C-alpha positions as a printed NumPy array, in Angstrom:
array([[  -0.087,    0.051,   -0.006],
       [   1.427,    3.475,   -0.891],
       [   2.577,    5.807,    1.75 ],
       [   0.712,    8.714,    0.13 ],
       [  -2.758,    6.988,    0.15 ],
       [  -5.3  ,    8.573,    2.426],
       [  -7.376,    6.772,    4.923],
       [ -11.042,    6.087,    3.926],
       [ -12.418,    7.743,    7.161],
       [ -11.65 ,   10.959,    8.914],
       [ -12.665,   12.124,   12.282],
       [ -14.001,   15.683,   12.581],
       [ -10.788,   16.842,   14.287],
       [  -8.675,   15.499,   11.344],
       [ -11.042,   17.2  ,    8.724],
       [ -10.544,   20.756,   10.805],
       [  -6.894,   20.162,   10.772],
       [  -6.735,   19.515,    7.12 ],
       [  -8.585,   22.646,    6.281],
       [  -6.246,   24.641,    8.498],
       [  -3.19 ,   23.286,    6.858],
       [  -4.426,   23.606,    3.056],
       [  -1.173,   24.273,    1.004],
       [  -0.722,   27.703,   -0.323],
       [  -0.018,   26.433,   -3.818],
       [  -3.744,   25.306,   -4.054],
       [  -5.492,   28.53 ,   -4.119],
       [  -9.27 ,   28.845,   -4.062],
       [ -10.222,   30.403,   -7.458],
       [ -12.447,   33.342,   -7.398],
       [ -12.647,   33.456,   -3.725],
       [ -11.268,   33.38 ,   -0.163],
       [ -11.409,   31.277,    2.81 ],
       [ -13.181,   32.715,    5.891],
       [ -13.936,   31.34 ,    9.392],
       [ -17.418,   31.799,   10.818],
       [ -18.179,   32.725,   14.334],
       [ -18.94 ,   29.063,   15.137],
       [ -15.492,   28.134,   14.013],
       [ -16.558,   26.807,   10.855],
       [ -14.787,   27.834,    7.475],
       [ -16.287,   28.498,    3.975],
       [ -15.228,   29.993,    0.713],
       [ -16.603,   33.508,    0.02 ],
       [ -16.746,   34.124,   -3.715],
       [ -16.858,   37.874,   -4.759],
       [ -19.735,   38.914,   -7.103],
       [ -18.858,   40.055,  -10.401],
       [ -19.515,   43.576,  -11.13 ],
       [ -21.81 ,   44.172,  -14.424],
       [ -20.034,   46.031,  -17.138],
       [ -21.49 ,   49.601,  -17.543],
       [ -21.159,   49.441,  -21.522],
       [ -23.339,   46.754,  -23.246],
       [ -23.347,   47.383,  -26.921],
       [ -26.178,   44.822,  -28.069],
       [ -28.612,   46.258,  -25.501],
       [ -27.77 ,   49.959,  -26.68 ],
       [ -28.422,   48.928,  -30.287],
       [ -31.817,   47.461,  -29.293],
       [ -32.733,   50.643,  -27.462],
       [ -31.95 ,   52.718,  -30.56 ],
       [ -33.833,   50.37 ,  -32.91 ],
       [ -36.911,   50.814,  -30.613],
       [ -36.484,   54.498,  -30.549],
       [ -36.152,   54.653,  -34.363],
       [ -39.336,   52.581,  -34.738],
       [ -41.192,   54.831,  -32.437],
       [ -40.164,   57.949,  -34.458],
       [ -41.228,   56.216,  -37.701],
       [ -44.536,   55.155,  -36.396],
       [ -45.25 ,   58.678,  -35.115],
       [ -44.2  ,   60.121,  -38.356],
       [ -46.445,   57.831,  -40.305],
       [ -49.391,   58.635,  -38.213],
       [ -48.657,   62.301,  -38.571],
       [ -48.46 ,   61.865,  -42.349],
       [ -51.571,   59.825,  -42.506],
       [ -53.5  ,   62.484,  -40.431],
       [ -52.177,   65.183,  -42.721],
       [ -53.089,   63.022,  -45.863],
       [ -56.703,   62.577,  -44.275],
       [ -56.915,   66.048,  -43.563],
       [ -55.651,   67.096,  -47.1  ],
       [ -58.033,   64.56 ,  -48.778],
       [ -60.89 ,   65.834,  -46.701],
       [ -59.93 ,   69.382,  -47.575],
       [ -59.69 ,   68.193,  -51.423],
       [ -63.091,   66.621,  -51.231],
       [ -64.567,   69.669,  -49.593],
       [ -63.097,   71.827,  -52.379],
       [ -64.134,   69.551,  -55.251],
       [ -67.724,   69.764,  -54.068],
       [ -67.758,   73.369,  -53.77 ],
       [ -69.265,   76.093,  -56.104],
       [ -65.909,   77.397,  -57.132],
       [ -64.74 ,   73.877,  -58.308],
       [ -67.886,   73.255,  -60.066],
       [ -67.821,   76.509,  -62.167],
       [ -64.151,   75.945,  -62.993],
       [ -65.075,   72.517,  -64.209],
       [ -67.999,   73.833,  -66.286],
       [ -65.696,   76.357,  -68.018],
       [ -63.205,   73.574,  -68.857],
       [ -65.992,   71.381,  -70.31 ],
       [ -67.07 ,   74.324,  -72.366],
       [ -63.51 ,   75.047,  -73.683],
       [ -63.104,   71.16 ,  -74.482],
       [ -66.372,   70.803,  -76.275],
       [ -67.098,   74.365,  -77.69 ],
       [ -70.486,   74.153,  -76.336],
       [ -72.673,   75.922,  -73.629],
       [ -72.722,   73.683,  -70.55 ],
       [ -75.484,   72.985,  -68.075],
       [ -74.328,   70.648,  -65.163],
       [ -76.633,   69.732,  -62.487],
       [ -76.07 ,   67.872,  -59.039],
       [ -72.457,   67.59 ,  -59.603],
       [ -70.561,   65.777,  -56.682],
       [ -67.223,   64.112,  -56.113],
       [ -66.012,   61.296,  -53.784],
       [ -62.491,   59.708,  -53.575],
       [ -63.073,   57.483,  -56.492],
       [ -65.591,   59.027,  -58.87 ],
       [ -67.093,   62.273,  -60.204],
       [ -70.922,   62.168,  -60.521],
       [ -73.593,   64.32 ,  -61.956],
       [ -77.253,   63.796,  -62.538],
       [ -77.702,   65.746,  -65.708],
       [ -75.439,   67.448,  -68.196],
       [ -76.453,   69.237,  -71.378],
       [ -74.259,   70.601,  -74.022],
       [ -75.575,   73.201,  -76.692],
       [ -73.671,   74.173,  -79.691],
       [ -74.002,   77.294,  -81.734],
       [ -76.066,   76.965,  -85.132],
       [ -72.878,   76.851,  -87.139],
       [ -72.113,   73.336,  -85.684],
       [ -73.557,   70.147,  -86.939],
       [ -74.064,   69.032,  -83.47 ],
       [ -77.003,   70.75 ,  -81.857],
       [ -77.613,   69.278,  -78.478],
       [ -76.32 ,   66.446,  -76.297],
       [ -78.361,   65.552,  -73.161],
       [ -76.99 ,   62.91 ,  -70.743],
       [ -78.341,   61.56 ,  -67.432],
       [ -76.69 ,   59.459,  -64.7  ],
       [ -73.094,   60.575,  -65.268],
       [ -70.225,   58.797,  -63.549],
       [ -66.355,   59.406,  -64.163],
       [ -63.547,   57.246,  -62.893],
       [ -61.012,   59.875,  -61.888],
       [ -57.379,   59.991,  -60.975],
       [ -56.37 ,   61.626,  -57.469],
       [ -54.887,   64.603,  -59.495],
       [ -58.309,   65.685,  -60.349],
       [ -58.77 ,   66.9  ,  -56.752],
       [ -56.062,   69.397,  -57.21 ],
       [ -58.229,   71.392,  -59.405],
       [ -55.73 ,   71.866,  -62.341],
       [ -57.346,   69.286,  -64.598],
       [ -60.042,   66.681,  -64.739],
       [ -58.339,   63.285,  -65.779],
       [ -59.38 ,   59.71 ,  -65.518],
       [ -59.987,   56.46 ,  -67.399],
       [ -63.682,   56.636,  -68.485],
       [ -66.924,   58.714,  -68.202],
       [ -70.208,   56.808,  -68.246],
       [ -73.715,   57.927,  -68.72 ],
       [ -76.976,   55.81 ,  -68.351],
       [ -78.888,   57.611,  -71.054],
       [ -78.098,   60.102,  -73.716],
       [ -79.91 ,   62.072,  -76.53 ],
       [ -77.795,   63.613,  -79.418],
       [ -79.465,   65.975,  -81.915],
       [ -77.605,   66.608,  -85.166],
       [ -78.676,   69.258,  -87.752],
       [ -77.739,   70.933,  -90.976],
       [ -75.336,   73.655,  -89.901],
       [ -75.674,   77.432,  -90.771],
       [ -72.111,   78.069,  -92.177],
       [ -72.522,   81.83 ,  -91.597],
       [ -72.997,   81.296,  -87.886],
       [ -70.002,   80.365,  -85.459],
       [ -69.488,   76.703,  -84.831],
       [ -68.206,   76.854,  -81.035],
       [ -68.806,   79.022,  -78.127],
       [ -66.037,   81.552,  -77.121],
       [ -63.854,   79.946,  -74.535],
       [ -60.363,   80.734,  -72.747],
       [ -57.592,   79.069,  -74.703],
       [ -55.717,   78.121,  -71.462],
       [ -58.362,   75.908,  -70.453],
       [ -58.088,   73.672,  -73.554],
       [ -57.003,   70.073,  -72.77 ],
       [ -57.947,   70.318,  -69.15 ],
       [ -60.577,   67.577,  -69.453],
       [ -58.896,   64.282,  -70.507],
       [ -60.524,   60.921,  -70.342],
       [ -59.726,   57.787,  -72.544],
       [ -63.465,   56.901,  -73.185],
       [ -67.049,   58.487,  -73.115],
       [ -69.678,   55.784,  -73.011],
       [ -73.431,   56.169,  -72.923],
       [ -75.508,   52.845,  -72.232],
       [ -78.753,   53.826,  -73.847],
       [ -78.102,   56.353,  -76.72 ],
       [ -80.836,   57.984,  -78.927],
       [ -79.697,   60.088,  -82.057],
       [ -81.885,   62.386,  -84.114],
       [ -80.537,   63.867,  -87.454],
       [ -82.367,   66.653,  -89.014],
       [ -85.637,   68.041,  -87.465],
       [ -86.175,   66.652,  -83.965],
       [ -89.727,   66.018,  -84.55 ],
       [ -89.481,   64.634,  -88.08 ],
       [ -85.813,   63.502,  -88.343],
       [ -84.25 ,   62.398,  -91.673],
       [ -82.472,   59.528,  -89.712],
       [ -83.193,   58.356,  -86.138],
       [ -81.557,   55.702,  -83.938],
       [ -82.853,   54.349,  -80.602],
       [ -81.34 ,   52.133,  -77.712],
       [ -77.827,   51.931,  -78.864],
       [ -74.675,   51.549,  -76.834],
       [ -72.115,   54.386,  -77.795],
       [ -68.534,   54.541,  -76.89 ],
       [ -66.246,   57.465,  -78.047],
       [ -62.566,   57.567,  -77.875],
       [ -60.856,   60.893,  -78.382],
       [ -57.729,   59.203,  -79.953],
       [ -57.841,   55.605,  -81.17 ],
       [ -54.949,   53.394,  -82.566],
       [ -54.914,   55.534,  -85.72 ],
       [ -54.664,   58.802,  -83.847],
       [ -58.195,   59.839,  -84.816],
       [ -61.476,   60.349,  -82.695],
       [ -63.564,   57.169,  -82.941],
       [ -67.202,   56.402,  -82.274],
       [ -68.437,   52.857,  -81.778],
       [ -72.027,   51.898,  -81.656],
       [ -73.56 ,   48.555,  -80.795],
       [ -77.215,   47.319,  -81.222],
       [ -80.337,   49.646,  -81.385],
       [ -82.648,   50.465,  -84.056],
       [ -82.199,   52.697,  -86.969],
       [ -84.963,   54.23 ,  -89.213],
       [ -85.352,   56.5  ,  -92.292],
       [ -88.698,   58.135,  -93.556],
       [ -90.71 ,   55.575,  -95.318],
       [ -88.335,   52.584,  -94.381],
       [ -88.96 ,   49.781,  -92.026],
       [ -86.738,   50.157,  -89.005],
       [ -83.506,   48.303,  -89.23 ],
       [ -81.594,   46.961,  -86.212],
       [ -77.992,   47.858,  -85.681],
       [ -75.565,   45.224,  -85.205],
       [ -72.395,   47.319,  -84.711],
       [ -71.057,   50.527,  -86.227],
       [ -67.365,   52.067,  -86.468],
       [ -67.058,   55.675,  -87.318],
       [ -63.876,   57.914,  -87.398],
       [ -63.706,   61.649,  -87.541],
       [ -61.04 ,   63.102,  -89.826],
       [ -61.179,   66.965,  -89.87 ],
       [ -64.448,   67.911,  -91.121],
       [ -65.175,   64.581,  -92.728],
       [ -66.703,   61.533,  -91.103],
       [ -65.445,   58.103,  -92.153],
       [ -68.051,   55.323,  -91.869],
       [ -65.58 ,   52.411,  -91.605],
       [ -68.433,   49.918,  -91.368],
       [ -72.088,   50.12 ,  -90.141],
       [ -73.631,   46.693,  -90.143],
       [ -77.5  ,   46.612,  -90.037],
       [ -80.06 ,   43.559,  -89.677],
       [ -83.656,   43.365,  -90.898],
       [ -86.288,   44.122,  -88.316],
       [ -87.201,   40.585,  -87.772],
       [ -84.257,   38.55 ,  -89.099],
       [ -80.658,   37.965,  -87.692],
       [ -79.337,   36.1  ,  -90.729],
       [ -79.012,   38.754,  -93.41 ],
       [ -76.613,   41.867,  -93.376],
       [ -76.951,   45.229,  -94.853],
       [ -73.424,   47.09 ,  -94.435],
       [ -72.651,   50.698,  -95.222],
       [ -69.2  ,   52.127,  -95.643],
       [ -67.666,   55.45 ,  -97.106],
       [ -67.234,   59.065,  -96.164],
       [ -69.535,   61.957,  -95.402],
       [ -68.773,   65.68 ,  -95.303],
       [ -71.48 ,   67.13 ,  -93.313],
       [ -70.387,   70.646,  -93.682],
       [ -70.558,   70.479,  -97.419],
       [ -74.171,   71.084,  -97.633],
       [ -74.026,   71.328, -101.524],
       [ -72.139,   68.204, -102.146],
       [ -73.683,   64.771, -102.377],
       [ -72.241,   61.96 , -100.096],
       [ -72.358,   58.296, -101.147],
       [ -72.012,   55.4  ,  -98.925],
       [ -71.198,   51.888, -100.393],
       [ -73.925,   49.242,  -99.826],
       [ -73.355,   45.611,  -99.416],
       [ -76.037,   42.94 ,  -98.957],
       [ -75.397,   39.356,  -97.683],
       [ -78.473,   37.169,  -97.514],
       [ -80.627,   40.107,  -96.803],
       [ -84.414,   39.954,  -96.969],
       [ -85.661,   42.073,  -99.9  ],
       [ -88.428,   43.517,  -97.829],
       [ -85.679,   45.199,  -95.839],
       [ -84.787,   47.377,  -98.801],
       [ -87.907,   47.202, -100.787],
       [ -90.397,   47.856,  -98.021],
       [ -92.955,   45.488,  -96.323],
       [ -95.68 ,   46.082,  -99.087],
       [ -93.456,   44.936, -102.032],
       [ -91.79 ,   42.546,  -99.755],
       [ -95.265,   40.634,  -99.476],
       [ -95.368,   40.353, -103.322],
       [ -91.79 ,   39.235, -103.837],
       [ -90.208,   37.417, -100.734],
       [ -86.732,   36.177, -100.697],
       [ -83.154,   36.713,  -99.646],
       [ -80.723,   38.613, -101.904],
       [ -77.025,   39.484, -102.258],
       [ -75.705,   42.711, -103.824],
       [ -73.859,   42.316, -107.159],
       [ -70.711,   44.173, -107.822],
       [ -71.37 ,   47.357, -110.179],
       [ -69.824,   50.483, -110.882],
       [ -72.965,   52.384, -111.318],
       [ -74.799,   50.845, -108.376],
       [ -74.738,   49.687, -104.694],
       [ -74.767,   53.055, -102.969],
       [ -76.832,   55.28 , -100.659],
       [ -76.597,   58.842, -101.807],
       [ -77.725,   61.886,  -99.944],
       [ -76.938,   65.575,  -99.73 ],
       [ -76.376,   66.726,  -96.032],
       [ -78.163,   70.136,  -96.831],
       [ -81.266,   68.503,  -98.38 ],
       [ -83.949,   66.455,  -96.652],
       [ -85.647,   64.96 ,  -99.692],
       [ -82.847,   63.755, -102.184],
       [ -81.76 ,   60.638, -100.451],
       [ -81.608,   57.558, -102.856],
       [ -80.732,   53.905, -102.739],
       [ -79.479,   51.946, -105.729],
       [ -78.844,   48.376, -105.439],
       [ -78.217,   45.439, -108.04 ],
       [ -79.046,   42.187, -106.516],
       [ -79.204,   38.266, -106.922],
       [ -81.058,   35.756, -104.873],
       [ -78.953,   34.147, -102.325],
       [ -77.794,   30.641, -103.21 ],
       [ -79.799,   27.609, -101.675],
       [ -82.705,   29.755, -100.875],
       [ -86.113,   30.077, -102.392],
       [ -87.603,   33.201, -103.994],
       [ -91.522,   33.419, -103.801],
       [ -94.054,   35.511, -105.743],
       [ -97.555,   35.9  , -104.454],
       [-100.633,   38.185, -104.332],
       [-100.988,   38.932, -108.186],
       [-104.408,   37.874, -109.481],
       [-102.872,   36.223, -112.672],
       [-101.325,   33.669, -110.444],
       [-104.6  ,   32.401, -109.308],
       [-106.101,   32.39 , -112.928],
       [-103.036,   30.415, -114.21 ],
       [-103.473,   28.036, -111.358],
       [-107.078,   27.359, -112.118],
       [-106.633,   26.994, -115.885],
       [-103.501,   24.704, -115.657],
       [-105.109,   22.931, -112.449],
       [-101.782,   23.312, -110.65 ],
       [-101.916,   24.828, -107.273],
       [ -98.011,   25.52 , -107.35 ],
       [ -98.812,   28.683, -109.693],
       [-100.781,   30.427, -106.922],
       [ -97.542,   30.879, -104.837],
       [ -94.537,   30.007, -107.414],
       [ -91.144,   29.328, -105.832],
       [ -88.166,   30.125, -107.802],
       [ -84.964,   28.205, -106.806],
       [ -82.732,   29.445, -109.784],
       [ -81.059,   32.698, -109.878],
       [ -83.394,   35.823, -109.463],
       [ -81.798,   39.103, -110.578],
       [ -82.826,   42.546, -110.459],
       [ -82.247,   46.219, -109.514],
       [ -83.868,   48.296, -106.754],
       [ -84.071,   52.089, -106.822],
       [ -85.463,   54.087, -104.026],
       [ -85.8  ,   57.805, -103.772],
       [ -88.176,   59.933, -101.479],
       [ -91.273,   57.673, -101.239],
       [ -90.884,   55.903, -104.502],
       [ -89.494,   52.291, -104.958],
       [ -88.599,   50.841, -108.401],
       [ -87.894,   47.277, -109.001],
       [ -86.429,   46.949, -112.419],
       [ -85.385,   44.006, -114.514],
       [ -86.702,   41.491, -111.86 ],
       [ -86.055,   38.263, -113.713],
       [ -86.916,   34.772, -112.295],
       [ -87.414,   31.482, -113.627],
       [ -88.638,   27.998, -112.6  ],
       [ -87.514,   25.546, -115.392],
       [ -90.316,   23.8  , -117.284],
       [ -92.857,   25.757, -115.533],
       [ -92.876,   29.711, -115.329],
       [ -90.776,   32.617, -116.147],
       [ -91.285,   36.19 , -114.932],
       [ -89.809,   39.51 , -115.852],
       [ -91.087,   42.492, -113.757],
       [ -90.666,   46.217, -113.981],
       [ -92.807,   47.778, -111.153],
       [ -93.043,   51.065, -109.354],
       [ -94.475,   51.839, -106.076],
       [ -95.418,   55.579, -105.446],
       [ -95.256,   57.351, -101.968],
       [ -98.975,   56.553, -101.742],
       [ -98.439,   52.94 , -102.095],
       [ -99.989,   52.837, -105.603],
       [ -98.487,   50.095, -107.927],
       [ -97.926,   50.397, -111.624],
       [ -95.7  ,   48.7  , -114.218],
       [ -95.283,   45.935, -116.659],
       [ -94.85 ,   42.109, -116.24 ],
       [ -93.796,   39.613, -118.736],
       [ -95.358,   36.194, -117.959],
       [ -93.893,   33.134, -119.592],
       [ -95.59 ,   29.801, -119.387],
       [ -93.771,   26.513, -120.435],
       [ -94.854,   25.621, -123.851],
       [ -95.294,   22.159, -122.945],
       [ -97.906,   23.059, -120.116],
       [ -99.951,   24.945, -122.318],
       [-100.093,   22.137, -124.925],
       [-100.868,   19.612, -122.278],
       [-103.744,   21.719, -120.952],
       [-105.401,   21.586, -124.603],
       [-107.169,   24.896, -123.747],
       [-107.45 ,   26.804, -126.977],
       [-108.11 ,   29.974, -125.349],
       [-104.692,   29.775, -123.521],
       [-103.221,   28.907, -126.88 ],
       [-104.816,   31.937, -128.364],
       [-103.79 ,   34.148, -125.425],
       [-100.025,   33.592, -125.366],
       [ -97.589,   34.67 , -127.883],
       [ -95.268,   32.537, -129.863],
       [ -92.857,   30.082, -128.184],
       [ -89.588,   31.718, -127.193],
       [ -86.633,   29.679, -125.502],
       [ -89.286,   27.124, -124.297],
       [ -91.939,   29.567, -123.017],
       [ -95.022,   31.145, -124.406],
       [ -95.128,   34.86 , -123.479],
       [ -97.831,   37.331, -122.406],
       [ -97.427,   41.085, -121.467],
       [ -99.373,   42.119, -118.481],
       [-100.083,   45.538, -117.057],
       [-100.056,   46.008, -113.369],
       [-101.895,   48.563, -111.314],
       [-103.837,   48.776, -108.134],
       [-101.672,   49.21 , -104.876],
       [ -99.187,   46.953, -103.149],
       [-101.837,   45.755, -100.7  ],
       [-104.159,   44.896, -103.437],
       [-102.485,   44.627, -106.766],
       [-104.339,   44.392, -110.029],
       [-103.374,   42.995, -113.497],
       [-105.202,   42.638, -116.791],
       [-104.89 ,   38.817, -117.335],
       [-108.412,   38.293, -116.898],
       [-109.425,   40.938, -119.489],
       [-106.907,   39.381, -122.012],
       [-108.006,   35.79 , -121.458],
       [-111.893,   36.918, -121.848],
       [-111.019,   38.641, -125.179],
       [-108.981,   35.363, -126.199],
       [-112.138,   33.452, -125.382],
       [-114.423,   35.544, -127.434],
       [-111.934,   35.322, -130.407],
       [-111.984,   31.517, -130.097],
       [-115.971,   31.443, -129.822],
       [-116.218,   33.656, -132.944],
       [-113.692,   32.13 , -135.422],
       [-112.962,   34.132, -138.599],
       [-115.441,   33.844, -141.539],
       [-114.932,   30.663, -143.444],
       [-113.2  ,   28.786, -140.608],
       [-115.355,   26.033, -139.035],
       [-114.454,   24.96 , -135.442],
       [-113.417,   21.363, -135.064],
       [-115.023,   18.808, -132.691],
       [-112.108,   19.048, -130.365],
       [-112.298,   22.885, -130.335],
       [-115.888,   22.787, -129.187],
       [-115.397,   19.976, -126.671],
       [-112.183,   21.208, -125.266],
       [-112.823,   22.439, -121.553],
       [-112.069,   26.079, -120.677]])
């Protein structure tokens, strides 16, 4: 056993002795040995003093202070912004702002302005009614709008200009007149106010237009959606129209599909105006061309294009009952145009060359001769003949007169017709009609009177010239008179000619 090994057990006296004789080379770290009053000893450790400088806590303190300053600044700015916005809204709803706005609208439009119940909120400007009245030298007479709302930019509250994305109105009425070129076209305005009203679009949900006299307009349009852009992709003012009804004196109402119009100086370019028949969505009547409304002594022509359009849409409902079918326009250098003079109300005219639409039927009805032919030939088809081959013709309208010229139709092996008819403003009907019945059908009928009535065969048909009169509601022709004359002639043969048994017994 080693001499330096220590015993496993100590007495109290030995422990105390060992503590007293602790070697100096074994110092107590971070403390000193002390003897208590009861004689016991312990090690007293001195408490560390905290450092007075702590960088991380100083940084945290500075961050908090900065955040408090930022929050306080943001609150102050918010309060200032709210105060400024409130002040701007109050100013924007003041009489001074309204009067300034009215002057700017007047300068931008060249019209006298009446603005009623104007008000603004942070996102829009609104008015109950706005009316614009132009001087007599302007083609525009009056624009009345109701239920106006404008999407505005915040800069509009500063009062320097009114700017935004779109101005909308629920309803609008536009009156267009023949201008008096001796009168001014715009109201006098401050040039410095020009361009202070700037919106990308102006839209009216339910638009009415009257051209000419307000009570008896030359052209009228109802219930259309209108959208106007001051500058389009071509750099020109643009008007778009969708849906609605269009009417001209003496015409059936037509339905607007869409219209694209551009304004180039004092000229109006109708890029395309597509119309439908009053009761039909299939056919199309399209107009295009240029109008010069300020050149009141110069005729304007719009090109006309028909595509599967019901003839009644251009010939009128009365003639449309007699001749019913769909037609396409045929290219012609001297036809297919709508012509009118802006300064005259009565000289508008329409000229169209047409052909029946492929794979459609063309029906003729209402003429007395059709009933007579059906009875004499004992064929009901002749009462309402249907022509499936090409039907061609021309239509001319001017004022209240309508002319169907060179209207040619044929049903092979049965009937051929060529008509030149005129309907006057009082709906009176006049003209000539060439009736051709297939030679084989007259021979098969063995009716001597029919044989005597019709002329010589030509291109497989026997022909008869008829005179048409009466009205479009009740047309009259002279077929019966000609037939009675042929019957008397057959009953009283020329001297020296004895009628045969077949002649006497042949049914009428």
